[in-house]
PDB file of C-alpha atoms in Angstrom:
ATOM      1  CA  UNK A   1       0.069   0.011   0.009  1.00 94.00           C
ATOM      2  CA  UNK A   2       1.046   3.570  -0.496  1.00 98.00           C
ATOM      3  CA  UNK A   3       1.434   4.345   3.124  1.00 99.00           C
ATOM      4  CA  UNK A   4       3.814   1.498   3.730  1.00 98.00           C
ATOM      5  CA  UNK A   5       5.971   2.772   0.789  1.00 98.00           C
ATOM      6  CA  UNK A   6       6.164   6.385   2.488  1.00 98.00           C
ATOM      7  CA  UNK A   7       6.996   4.802   5.825  1.00 98.00           C
ATOM      8  CA  UNK A   8       9.928   2.993   4.084  1.00 97.00           C
ATOM      9  CA  UNK A   9      11.402   6.173   2.641  1.00 97.00           C
ATOM     10  CA  UNK A  10      14.536   7.657   4.377  1.00 96.00           C
ATOM     11  CA  UNK A  11      14.074  10.555   6.743  1.00 96.00           C
ATOM     12  CA  UNK A  12      15.275  14.066   5.797  1.00 92.00           C
ATOM     13  CA  UNK A  13      16.475  13.101   2.592  1.00 89.00           C
ATOM     14  CA  UNK A  14      19.047  15.437   0.989  1.00 85.00           C
ATOM     15  CA  UNK A  15      19.011  17.018  -2.512  1.00 86.00           C
ATOM     16  CA  UNK A  16      17.806  13.726  -4.179  1.00 91.00           C
ATOM     17  CA  UNK A  17      14.372  12.532  -4.791  1.00 95.00           C
ATOM     18  CA  UNK A  18      12.825   9.242  -3.506  1.00 97.00           C
ATOM     19  CA  UNK A  19      10.331   8.081  -6.110  1.00 98.00           C
ATOM     20  CA  UNK A  20       7.486   5.900  -5.165  1.00 98.00           C
ATOM     21  CA  UNK A  21       6.007   4.163  -8.210  1.00 99.00           C
ATOM     22  CA  UNK A  22       2.173   3.619  -7.770  1.00 99.00           C
ATOM     23  CA  UNK A  23       0.796   1.440 -10.435  1.00 99.00           C
ATOM     24  CA  UNK A  24      -2.578   1.371 -11.924  1.00 99.00           C
ATOM     25  CA  UNK A  25      -5.355   0.427  -9.275  1.00 99.00           C
ATOM     26  CA  UNK A  26      -7.610   1.759  -6.697  1.00 99.00           C
ATOM     27  CA  UNK A  27      -5.913   2.404  -3.562  1.00 99.00           C
ATOM     28  CA  UNK A  28      -8.565   2.810  -0.681  1.00 99.00           C
ATOM     29  CA  UNK A  29      -6.454   4.386   2.078  1.00 98.00           C
ATOM     30  CA  UNK A  30      -5.575   7.500   3.937  1.00 99.00           C
ATOM     31  CA  UNK A  31      -1.963   8.563   3.157  1.00 99.00           C
ATOM     32  CA  UNK A  32       0.146  10.900   5.265  1.00 99.00           C
ATOM     33  CA  UNK A  33       3.644  12.305   4.364  1.00 99.00           C
ATOM     34  CA  UNK A  34       5.154  13.629   7.529  1.00 98.00           C
ATOM     35  CA  UNK A  35       7.672  16.461   8.016  1.00 98.00           C
ATOM     36  CA  UNK A  36      10.527  14.257   8.192  1.00 98.00           C
ATOM     37  CA  UNK A  37       9.775  12.480   4.761  1.00 98.00           C
ATOM     38  CA  UNK A  38      11.330  15.059   2.375  1.00 98.00           C
ATOM     39  CA  UNK A  39      11.720  14.991  -1.368  1.00 98.00           C
ATOM     40  CA  UNK A  40       9.209  12.185  -1.797  1.00 98.00           C
ATOM     41  CA  UNK A  41       7.909  11.678  -5.412  1.00 98.00           C
ATOM     42  CA  UNK A  42       4.429   9.834  -6.160  1.00 99.00           C
ATOM     43  CA  UNK A  43       4.657   8.699  -9.698  1.00 99.00           C
ATOM     44  CA  UNK A  44       1.431   7.089 -10.997  1.00 99.00           C
ATOM     45  CA  UNK A  45       0.304   5.729 -14.327  1.00 99.00           C
ATOM     46  CA  UNK A  46      -2.245   8.712 -15.117  1.00 99.00           C
ATOM     47  CA  UNK A  47      -5.286  10.431 -13.962  1.00 99.00           C
ATOM     48  CA  UNK A  48      -8.064   7.825 -13.642  1.00 98.00           C
ATOM     49  CA  UNK A  49      -5.733   4.968 -13.660  1.00 99.00           C
ATOM     50  CA  UNK A  50      -3.947   5.420 -10.468  1.00 99.00           C
ATOM     51  CA  UNK A  51      -6.594   6.347  -7.833  1.00 99.00           C
ATOM     52  CA  UNK A  52      -6.103   7.098  -4.138  1.00 99.00           C
ATOM     53  CA  UNK A  53      -9.515   7.198  -2.348  1.00 99.00           C
ATOM     54  CA  UNK A  54     -10.790   8.128   0.915  1.00 99.00           C
ATOM     55  CA  UNK A  55     -13.994   9.336   2.596  1.00 98.00           C
ATOM     56  CA  UNK A  56     -13.186  11.201   5.881  1.00 98.00           C
ATOM     57  CA  UNK A  57     -15.201  14.423   6.526  1.00 98.00           C
ATOM     58  CA  UNK A  58     -15.988  16.738   9.245  1.00 98.00           C
ATOM     59  CA  UNK A  59     -19.822  16.395   8.954  1.00 95.00           C
ATOM     60  CA  UNK A  60     -19.924  12.494   9.283  1.00 94.00           C
ATOM     61  CA  UNK A  61     -17.132  11.679  11.718  1.00 95.00           C
ATOM     62  CA  UNK A  62     -17.234  13.442  15.248  1.00 96.00           C
ATOM     63  CA  UNK A  63     -14.226  15.216  16.065  1.00 96.00           C
ATOM     64  CA  UNK A  64     -12.716  15.070  12.621  1.00 98.00           C
ATOM     65  CA  UNK A  65     -10.970  18.382  11.542  1.00 98.00           C
ATOM     66  CA  UNK A  66     -10.766  19.772   7.898  1.00 98.00           C
ATOM     67  CA  UNK A  67      -6.864  19.347   8.118  1.00 98.00           C
ATOM     68  CA  UNK A  68      -7.249  15.739   9.057  1.00 98.00           C
ATOM     69  CA  UNK A  69     -10.041  14.825   6.637  1.00 98.00           C
ATOM     70  CA  UNK A  70      -7.532  14.829   3.696  1.00 99.00           C
ATOM     71  CA  UNK A  71      -7.328  11.508   1.741  1.00 99.00           C
ATOM     72  CA  UNK A  72      -3.550  12.423   1.055  1.00 99.00           C
ATOM     73  CA  UNK A  73      -1.927  14.819   3.346  1.00 99.00           C
ATOM     74  CA  UNK A  74       1.627  16.018   2.794  1.00 99.00           C
ATOM     75  CA  UNK A  75       3.940  18.001   5.214  1.00 99.00           C
ATOM     76  CA  UNK A  76       7.415  16.934   3.990  1.00 98.00           C
ATOM     77  CA  UNK A  77       9.115  19.687   1.977  1.00 98.00           C
ATOM     78  CA  UNK A  78       9.857  19.006  -1.721  1.00 98.00           C
ATOM     79  CA  UNK A  79       6.891  16.829  -2.392  1.00 98.00           C
ATOM     80  CA  UNK A  80       6.013  15.866  -5.999  1.00 98.00           C
ATOM     81  CA  UNK A  81       3.368  14.029  -7.702  1.00 99.00           C
ATOM     82  CA  UNK A  82       2.363  13.041 -11.306  1.00 99.00           C
ATOM     83  CA  UNK A  83      -0.187  11.040 -13.037  1.00 99.00           C
ATOM     84  CA  UNK A  84      -2.601  10.432  -9.961  1.00 98.00           C
ATOM     85  CA  UNK A  85      -6.205  10.845  -9.146  1.00 99.00           C
ATOM     86  CA  UNK A  86      -6.825  11.684  -5.361  1.00 99.00           C
ATOM     87  CA  UNK A  87     -10.418  11.763  -4.447  1.00 99.00           C
ATOM     88  CA  UNK A  88     -12.646  12.121  -1.315  1.00 99.00           C
ATOM     89  CA  UNK A  89     -15.882  10.291  -1.885  1.00 98.00           C
ATOM     90  CA  UNK A  90     -17.650  11.433   1.500  1.00 97.00           C
ATOM     91  CA  UNK A  91     -21.400  11.779   0.541  1.00 87.00           C
ATOM     92  CA  UNK A  92     -24.535  13.516   1.935  1.00 87.00           C
ATOM     93  CA  UNK A  93     -23.922  15.526   5.088  1.00 90.00           C
ATOM     94  CA  UNK A  94     -20.157  15.232   4.743  1.00 95.00           C
ATOM     95  CA  UNK A  95     -19.407  18.959   4.984  1.00 95.00           C
ATOM     96  CA  UNK A  96     -15.689  19.629   4.619  1.00 97.00           C
ATOM     97  CA  UNK A  97     -14.029  16.635   3.108  1.00 98.00           C
ATOM     98  CA  UNK A  98     -10.572  17.243   1.563  1.00 99.00           C
ATOM     99  CA  UNK A  99      -9.009  15.041  -1.205  1.00 99.00           C
ATOM    100  CA  UNK A 100      -5.440  16.545  -1.063  1.00 99.00           C
ATOM    101  CA  UNK A 101      -3.780  18.781   1.596  1.00 99.00           C
ATOM    102  CA  UNK A 102      -0.453  20.232   1.364  1.00 99.00           C
ATOM    103  CA  UNK A 103       1.655  22.195   3.745  1.00 98.00           C
ATOM    104  CA  UNK A 104       4.943  21.155   1.902  1.00 98.00           C
ATOM    105  CA  UNK A 105       7.114  23.905   0.861  1.00 98.00           C
ATOM    106  CA  UNK A 106       8.347  23.572  -2.967  1.00 98.00           C
ATOM    107  CA  UNK A 107       5.588  21.070  -3.853  1.00 98.00           C
ATOM    108  CA  UNK A 108       5.142  20.389  -7.486  1.00 99.00           C
ATOM    109  CA  UNK A 109       2.055  18.643  -8.673  1.00 99.00           C
ATOM    110  CA  UNK A 110       1.733  17.745 -12.371  1.00 98.00           C
ATOM    111  CA  UNK A 111      -1.123  15.944 -14.316  1.00 99.00           C
ATOM    112  CA  UNK A 112      -2.969  15.017 -11.194  1.00 99.00           C
ATOM    113  CA  UNK A 113      -6.809  14.937 -10.626  1.00 99.00           C
ATOM    114  CA  UNK A 114      -8.398  16.055  -7.361  1.00 99.00           C
ATOM    115  CA  UNK A 115     -12.143  14.943  -6.869  1.00 99.00           C
ATOM    116  CA  UNK A 116     -14.497  16.149  -4.123  1.00 98.00           C
ATOM    117  CA  UNK A 117     -17.192  18.523  -3.244  1.00 97.00           C
ATOM    118  CA  UNK A 118     -16.535  20.837  -0.387  1.00 96.00           C
ATOM    119  CA  UNK A 119     -12.828  21.762   0.131  1.00 98.00           C
ATOM    120  CA  UNK A 120     -11.532  19.328  -2.307  1.00 99.00           C
ATOM    121  CA  UNK A 121      -7.899  21.056  -2.446  1.00 99.00           C
ATOM    122  CA  UNK A 122      -6.402  22.370   0.767  1.00 99.00           C
ATOM    123  CA  UNK A 123      -3.290  24.346  -0.254  1.00 99.00           C
ATOM    124  CA  UNK A 124      -2.776  24.943   3.474  1.00 98.00           C
ATOM    125  CA  UNK A 125       0.552  26.800   3.504  1.00 98.00           C
ATOM    126  CA  UNK A 126       4.061  27.668   1.899  1.00 98.00           C
ATOM    127  CA  UNK A 127       4.948  27.520  -1.813  1.00 99.00           C
ATOM    128  CA  UNK A 128       3.148  25.220  -4.276  1.00 99.00           C
ATOM    129  CA  UNK A 129       3.008  24.622  -8.030  1.00 99.00           C
ATOM    130  CA  UNK A 130       0.224  22.793  -9.849  1.00 99.00           C
ATOM    131  CA  UNK A 131       0.489  22.103 -13.634  1.00 99.00           C
ATOM    132  CA  UNK A 132      -1.967  20.553 -16.028  1.00 99.00           C
ATOM    133  CA  UNK A 133      -4.043  19.364 -13.028  1.00 99.00           C
ATOM    134  CA  UNK A 134      -7.740  18.881 -12.829  1.00 99.00           C
ATOM    135  CA  UNK A 135      -9.623  20.247  -9.705  1.00 99.00           C
ATOM    136  CA  UNK A 136     -13.304  19.220  -9.252  1.00 99.00           C
ATOM    137  CA  UNK A 137     -15.578  20.335  -6.442  1.00 98.00           C
ATOM    138  CA  UNK A 138     -18.324  23.008  -5.432  1.00 97.00           C
ATOM    139  CA  UNK A 139     -18.130  24.660  -2.151  1.00 96.00           C
ATOM    140  CA  UNK A 140     -14.653  26.739  -1.702  1.00 98.00           C
ATOM    141  CA  UNK A 141     -13.135  23.893  -3.381  1.00 98.00           C
ATOM    142  CA  UNK A 142      -9.522  25.455  -3.635  1.00 99.00           C
ATOM    143  CA  UNK A 143      -8.715  27.032  -0.304  1.00 99.00           C
ATOM    144  CA  UNK A 144      -5.938  27.490   2.168  1.00 98.00           C
ATOM    145  CA  UNK A 145      -3.237  30.114   2.871  1.00 98.00           C
ATOM    146  CA  UNK A 146      -0.271  28.858   0.518  1.00 99.00           C
ATOM    147  CA  UNK A 147       1.471  30.815  -2.197  1.00 99.00           C
ATOM    148  CA  UNK A 148       0.080  28.516  -4.835  1.00 99.00           C
ATOM    149  CA  UNK A 149       0.577  28.845  -8.709  1.00 99.00           C
ATOM    150  CA  UNK A 150      -1.827  26.968 -10.845  1.00 99.00           C
ATOM    151  CA  UNK A 151      -0.739  26.702 -14.678  1.00 99.00           C
ATOM    152  CA  UNK A 152      -2.819  25.171 -17.489  1.00 99.00           C
ATOM    153  CA  UNK A 153      -5.201  23.587 -15.050  1.00 99.00           C
ATOM    154  CA  UNK A 154      -8.884  22.666 -15.608  1.00 99.00           C
ATOM    155  CA  UNK A 155     -11.233  23.732 -12.775  1.00 99.00           C
ATOM    156  CA  UNK A 156     -14.635  22.044 -12.913  1.00 99.00           C
ATOM    157  CA  UNK A 157     -17.666  22.630 -10.710  1.00 98.00           C
ATOM    158  CA  UNK A 158     -19.681  19.619  -9.932  1.00 98.00           C
ATOM    159  CA  UNK A 159     -23.248  19.346  -8.627  1.00 97.00           C
ATOM    160  CA  UNK A 160     -24.016  19.202  -5.065  1.00 94.00           C
ATOM    161  CA  UNK A 161     -24.585  15.786  -3.514  1.00 90.00           C
ATOM    162  CA  UNK A 162     -28.109  16.537  -1.941  1.00 92.00           C
ATOM    163  CA  UNK A 163     -30.860  17.959  -4.098  1.00 93.00           C
ATOM    164  CA  UNK A 164     -28.694  19.601  -6.800  1.00 94.00           C
ATOM    165  CA  UNK A 165     -31.707  20.693  -8.790  1.00 94.00           C
ATOM    166  CA  UNK A 166     -32.659  23.178  -5.956  1.00 94.00           C
ATOM    167  CA  UNK A 167     -29.698  25.279  -6.827  1.00 94.00           C
ATOM    168  CA  UNK A 168     -26.716  26.615  -5.110  1.00 96.00           C
ATOM    169  CA  UNK A 169     -24.147  29.410  -4.742  1.00 97.00           C
ATOM    170  CA  UNK A 170     -20.453  28.325  -5.121  1.00 98.00           C
ATOM    171  CA  UNK A 171     -17.112  29.893  -4.844  1.00 98.00           C
ATOM    172  CA  UNK A 172     -14.199  28.271  -6.678  1.00 99.00           C
ATOM    173  CA  UNK A 173     -11.561  29.638  -4.349  1.00 99.00           C
ATOM    174  CA  UNK A 174     -11.295  30.795  -0.758  1.00 99.00           C
ATOM    175  CA  UNK A 175      -7.886  32.103   0.048  1.00 99.00           C
ATOM    176  CA  UNK A 176      -7.047  32.572   3.681  1.00 98.00           C
ATOM    177  CA  UNK A 177      -4.263  35.343   4.099  1.00 98.00           C
ATOM    178  CA  UNK A 178      -4.322  36.333   7.658  1.00 97.00           C
ATOM    179  CA  UNK A 179      -1.852  39.330   7.391  1.00 96.00           C
ATOM    180  CA  UNK A 180      -0.828  41.778   4.762  1.00 96.00           C
ATOM    181  CA  UNK A 181       2.744  40.955   5.328  1.00 96.00           C
ATOM    182  CA  UNK A 182       2.385  37.371   4.122  1.00 97.00           C
ATOM    183  CA  UNK A 183       3.507  36.637   0.548  1.00 98.00           C
ATOM    184  CA  UNK A 184       0.718  34.143  -0.018  1.00 99.00           C
ATOM    185  CA  UNK A 185      -2.076  34.089  -2.497  1.00 99.00           C
ATOM    186  CA  UNK A 186      -3.467  32.124  -5.505  1.00 99.00           C
ATOM    187  CA  UNK A 187      -2.294  32.724  -9.122  1.00 99.00           C
ATOM    188  CA  UNK A 188      -4.296  30.947 -11.939  1.00 99.00           C
ATOM    189  CA  UNK A 189      -2.540  31.424 -15.302  1.00 99.00           C
ATOM    190  CA  UNK A 190      -3.812  29.965 -18.489  1.00 99.00           C
ATOM    191  CA  UNK A 191      -6.412  28.091 -16.690  1.00 99.00           C
ATOM    192  CA  UNK A 192     -10.051  27.127 -17.607  1.00 99.00           C
ATOM    193  CA  UNK A 193     -13.030  27.450 -15.234  1.00 99.00           C
ATOM    194  CA  UNK A 194     -16.012  25.149 -16.353  1.00 99.00           C
ATOM    195  CA  UNK A 195     -18.504  22.677 -14.965  1.00 99.00           C
ATOM    196  CA  UNK A 196     -18.729  18.933 -15.398  1.00 98.00           C
ATOM    197  CA  UNK A 197     -21.196  17.764 -17.920  1.00 98.00           C
ATOM    198  CA  UNK A 198     -23.658  16.984 -15.229  1.00 98.00           C
ATOM    199  CA  UNK A 199     -23.469  20.313 -13.711  1.00 98.00           C
ATOM    200  CA  UNK A 200     -23.780  22.183 -16.972  1.00 98.00           C
ATOM    201  CA  UNK A 201     -26.878  20.329 -17.677  1.00 98.00           C
ATOM    202  CA  UNK A 202     -28.317  21.613 -14.319  1.00 97.00           C
ATOM    203  CA  UNK A 203     -27.103  25.098 -14.958  1.00 98.00           C
ATOM    204  CA  UNK A 204     -28.697  25.362 -18.314  1.00 98.00           C
ATOM    205  CA  UNK A 205     -31.894  24.257 -17.060  1.00 96.00           C
ATOM    206  CA  UNK A 206     -32.016  27.329 -14.702  1.00 96.00           C
ATOM    207  CA  UNK A 207     -29.069  29.530 -14.668  1.00 97.00           C
ATOM    208  CA  UNK A 208     -30.462  31.822 -12.125  1.00 96.00           C
ATOM    209  CA  UNK A 209     -30.515  28.927  -9.570  1.00 97.00           C
ATOM    210  CA  UNK A 210     -27.004  27.935 -10.216  1.00 98.00           C
ATOM    211  CA  UNK A 211     -24.498  30.608  -9.287  1.00 98.00           C
ATOM    212  CA  UNK A 212     -20.758  30.417  -9.449  1.00 99.00           C
ATOM    213  CA  UNK A 213     -17.986  32.878  -8.636  1.00 99.00           C
ATOM    214  CA  UNK A 214     -14.241  32.926  -8.817  1.00 99.00           C
ATOM    215  CA  UNK A 215     -13.763  33.296  -5.104  1.00 99.00           C
ATOM    216  CA  UNK A 216     -14.706  34.687  -1.752  1.00 98.00           C
ATOM    217  CA  UNK A 217     -12.604  35.951   1.172  1.00 99.00           C
ATOM    218  CA  UNK A 218     -11.996  33.129   3.866  1.00 98.00           C
ATOM    219  CA  UNK A 219      -9.792  35.528   5.728  1.00 98.00           C
ATOM    220  CA  UNK A 220      -9.244  39.210   5.968  1.00 98.00           C
ATOM    221  CA  UNK A 221      -6.413  39.584   3.384  1.00 99.00           C
ATOM    222  CA  UNK A 222      -7.483  37.001   0.959  1.00 99.00           C
ATOM    223  CA  UNK A 223      -5.672  37.361  -2.378  1.00 99.00           C
ATOM    224  CA  UNK A 224      -6.495  35.515  -5.695  1.00 99.00           C
ATOM    225  CA  UNK A 225      -5.694  36.526  -9.350  1.00 99.00           C
ATOM    226  CA  UNK A 226      -6.742  35.069 -12.701  1.00 99.00           C
ATOM    227  CA  UNK A 227      -4.272  35.711 -15.588  1.00 99.00           C
ATOM    228  CA  UNK A 228      -5.250  34.781 -19.232  1.00 99.00           C
ATOM    229  CA  UNK A 229      -7.854  32.428 -17.923  1.00 99.00           C
ATOM    230  CA  UNK A 230     -11.014  31.151 -19.975  1.00 99.00           C
ATOM    231  CA  UNK A 231     -14.092  31.537 -17.673  1.00 99.00           C
ATOM    232  CA  UNK A 232     -17.194  29.701 -19.058  1.00 99.00           C
ATOM    233  CA  UNK A 233     -20.817  30.948 -18.919  1.00 98.00           C
ATOM    234  CA  UNK A 234     -21.491  29.607 -15.446  1.00 98.00           C
ATOM    235  CA  UNK A 235     -19.278  32.331 -13.715  1.00 99.00           C
ATOM    236  CA  UNK A 236     -21.692  35.207 -12.674  1.00 98.00           C
ATOM    237  CA  UNK A 237     -21.024  38.708 -14.189  1.00 98.00           C
ATOM    238  CA  UNK A 238     -20.267  39.999 -10.640  1.00 99.00           C
ATOM    239  CA  UNK A 239     -17.114  37.609 -10.662  1.00 99.00           C
ATOM    240  CA  UNK A 240     -16.601  37.520  -6.970  1.00 99.00           C
ATOM    241  CA  UNK A 241     -18.675  36.995  -3.883  1.00 99.00           C
ATOM    242  CA  UNK A 242     -18.622  38.243  -0.251  1.00 98.00           C
ATOM    243  CA  UNK A 243     -18.024  35.927   2.491  1.00 98.00           C
ATOM    244  CA  UNK A 244     -20.307  37.601   4.924  1.00 98.00           C
ATOM    245  CA  UNK A 245     -21.532  41.296   4.697  1.00 98.00           C
ATOM    246  CA  UNK A 246     -18.670  43.739   4.315  1.00 98.00           C
ATOM    247  CA  UNK A 247     -15.931  41.276   5.738  1.00 98.00           C
ATOM    248  CA  UNK A 248     -12.599  41.650   4.158  1.00 98.00           C
ATOM    249  CA  UNK A 249     -13.923  43.713   1.171  1.00 98.00           C
ATOM    250  CA  UNK A 250     -11.602  46.531   1.968  1.00 98.00           C
ATOM    251  CA  UNK A 251      -8.486  44.498   2.614  1.00 98.00           C
ATOM    252  CA  UNK A 252      -8.656  41.629  -0.011  1.00 99.00           C
ATOM    253  CA  UNK A 253      -7.157  41.639  -3.307  1.00 98.00           C
ATOM    254  CA  UNK A 254      -8.925  39.968  -6.217  1.00 99.00           C
ATOM    255  CA  UNK A 255      -7.853  40.617  -9.642  1.00 99.00           C
ATOM    256  CA  UNK A 256      -8.064  39.489 -13.295  1.00 99.00           C
ATOM    257  CA  UNK A 257      -5.940  40.006 -16.412  1.00 99.00           C
ATOM    258  CA  UNK A 258      -7.437  39.287 -19.886  1.00 99.00           C
ATOM    259  CA  UNK A 259     -10.261  36.973 -18.884  1.00 99.00           C
ATOM    260  CA  UNK A 260     -11.914  35.455 -21.864  1.00 99.00           C
ATOM    261  CA  UNK A 261     -15.009  33.180 -22.386  1.00 99.00           C
ATOM    262  CA  UNK A 262     -18.672  33.835 -21.854  1.00 98.00           C
ATOM    263  CA  UNK A 263     -17.897  34.283 -18.029  1.00 98.00           C
ATOM    264  CA  UNK A 264     -14.995  36.603 -18.788  1.00 98.00           C
ATOM    265  CA  UNK A 265     -16.775  39.808 -19.487  1.00 97.00           C
ATOM    266  CA  UNK A 266     -15.650  42.047 -16.642  1.00 97.00           C
ATOM    267  CA  UNK A 267     -18.020  45.004 -17.168  1.00 97.00           C
ATOM    268  CA  UNK A 268     -20.229  43.700 -14.366  1.00 98.00           C
ATOM    269  CA  UNK A 269     -17.550  42.946 -11.792  1.00 99.00           C
ATOM    270  CA  UNK A 270     -17.896  43.773  -8.253  1.00 99.00           C
ATOM    271  CA  UNK A 271     -16.125  47.317  -7.281  1.00 98.00           C
ATOM    272  CA  UNK A 272     -13.886  45.677  -4.755  1.00 99.00           C
ATOM    273  CA  UNK A 273     -12.317  43.639  -7.484  1.00 99.00           C
ATOM    274  CA  UNK A 274      -9.531  44.612  -9.787  1.00 98.00           C
ATOM    275  CA  UNK A 275      -8.440  44.523 -13.420  1.00 98.00           C
ATOM    276  CA  UNK A 276      -4.721  44.029 -13.251  1.00 98.00           C
ATOM    277  CA  UNK A 277      -2.680  46.649 -15.144  1.00 98.00           C
ATOM    278  CA  UNK A 278      -0.418  45.054 -17.761  1.00 97.00           C
ATOM    279  CA  UNK A 279       2.634  46.659 -16.120  1.00 98.00           C
ATOM    280  CA  UNK A 280       1.808  44.739 -12.834  1.00 97.00           C
ATOM    281  CA  UNK A 281       1.276  41.318 -14.176  1.00 98.00           C
ATOM    282  CA  UNK A 282       4.936  40.202 -13.987  1.00 98.00           C
ATOM    283  CA  UNK A 283       4.702  40.452 -10.142  1.00 97.00           C
ATOM    284  CA  UNK A 284       2.450  37.392 -10.426  1.00 98.00           C
ATOM    285  CA  UNK A 285       4.789  35.302 -12.459  1.00 98.00           C
ATOM    286  CA  UNK A 286       6.229  31.866 -11.293  1.00 98.00           C
ATOM    287  CA  UNK A 287       9.553  33.656 -10.766  1.00 98.00           C
ATOM    288  CA  UNK A 288       8.395  36.594  -8.732  1.00 98.00           C
ATOM    289  CA  UNK A 289       5.387  35.087  -6.899  1.00 98.00           C
ATOM    290  CA  UNK A 290       6.658  31.747  -5.635  1.00 98.00           C
ATOM    291  CA  UNK A 291      10.508  32.086  -6.788  1.00 98.00           C
ATOM    292  CA  UNK A 292       9.632  28.977  -8.874  1.00 97.00           C
ATOM    293  CA  UNK A 293      12.867  29.474 -10.983  1.00 96.00           C
ATOM    294  CA  UNK A 294      14.862  28.498  -8.098  1.00 96.00           C
ATOM    295  CA  UNK A 295      13.057  25.140  -7.188  1.00 97.00           C
ATOM    296  CA  UNK A 296      10.754  23.889  -9.967  1.00 97.00           C
ATOM    297  CA  UNK A 297      12.319  21.532 -12.222  1.00 92.00           C
ATOM    298  CA  UNK A 298      12.804  23.012 -15.906  1.00 86.00           C
ATOM    299  CA  UNK A 299      10.513  20.317 -17.340  1.00 76.00           C
ATOM    300  CA  UNK A 300       7.693  21.576 -15.282  1.00 65.00           C
ATOM    301  CA  UNK A 301       7.556  25.185 -16.274  1.00 53.00           C
TER     302      UNK A 301
END
């Protein structure tokens, strides 16, 4: 099993990588990569082929935290993964149910799929890079307080588990920056925001019932930007939604640059969001935002 392989890796590995080859199959287990397991690589056979599956959730398991609900949780720095599906299959009443959680600095995730509903991907802290990944969920399903960069990723809204036809209000992101001095935030570059086929059938049956936004502020200094992203029709003209009342609206930073698609018309955006000037876009590059030129392998970017 995957956890047994993690347990067998050397502690505090130096500059090299320890590759765990995970062959095609369904691995029904909870996996933890602790702090002392550095530079671990999960190498699978592809999305939908190598699948790690769990069903922990806050709503269905007394005393369970969002942090501990993750199917795969990584704390060791330098973690890498490629060619995997990681899912949380918790059902009705689950509430927060994380598929993948990372508080690994310098983590690099390529060609991986994360499936869930509420809180699918928990980018908890530190610097993280996601390339050519697919993230699927509905409520705040990309969240945390990492400095996370998403490049060429597919973001998909999925129907709610209970009574999906009754409608819902979804935020794709909920960034949790606590202090203006923190260098954290979410950057999405050349990504697409859409719904699954099942969700879009629901959406088109009654667009006014099915409302989707790019993000909402989990914490006071929430920061999220979308650069050259394709936003499909499910994204509301307002673009962004409040968390509660006026909370964080004067302190957050939400921005877009050259959004496209039917949801990319920015004329109706909320006044507390921004259109990023061209001369400022470079500050959100891989190099400047997460210092990725120093630690992301050249093949990844």
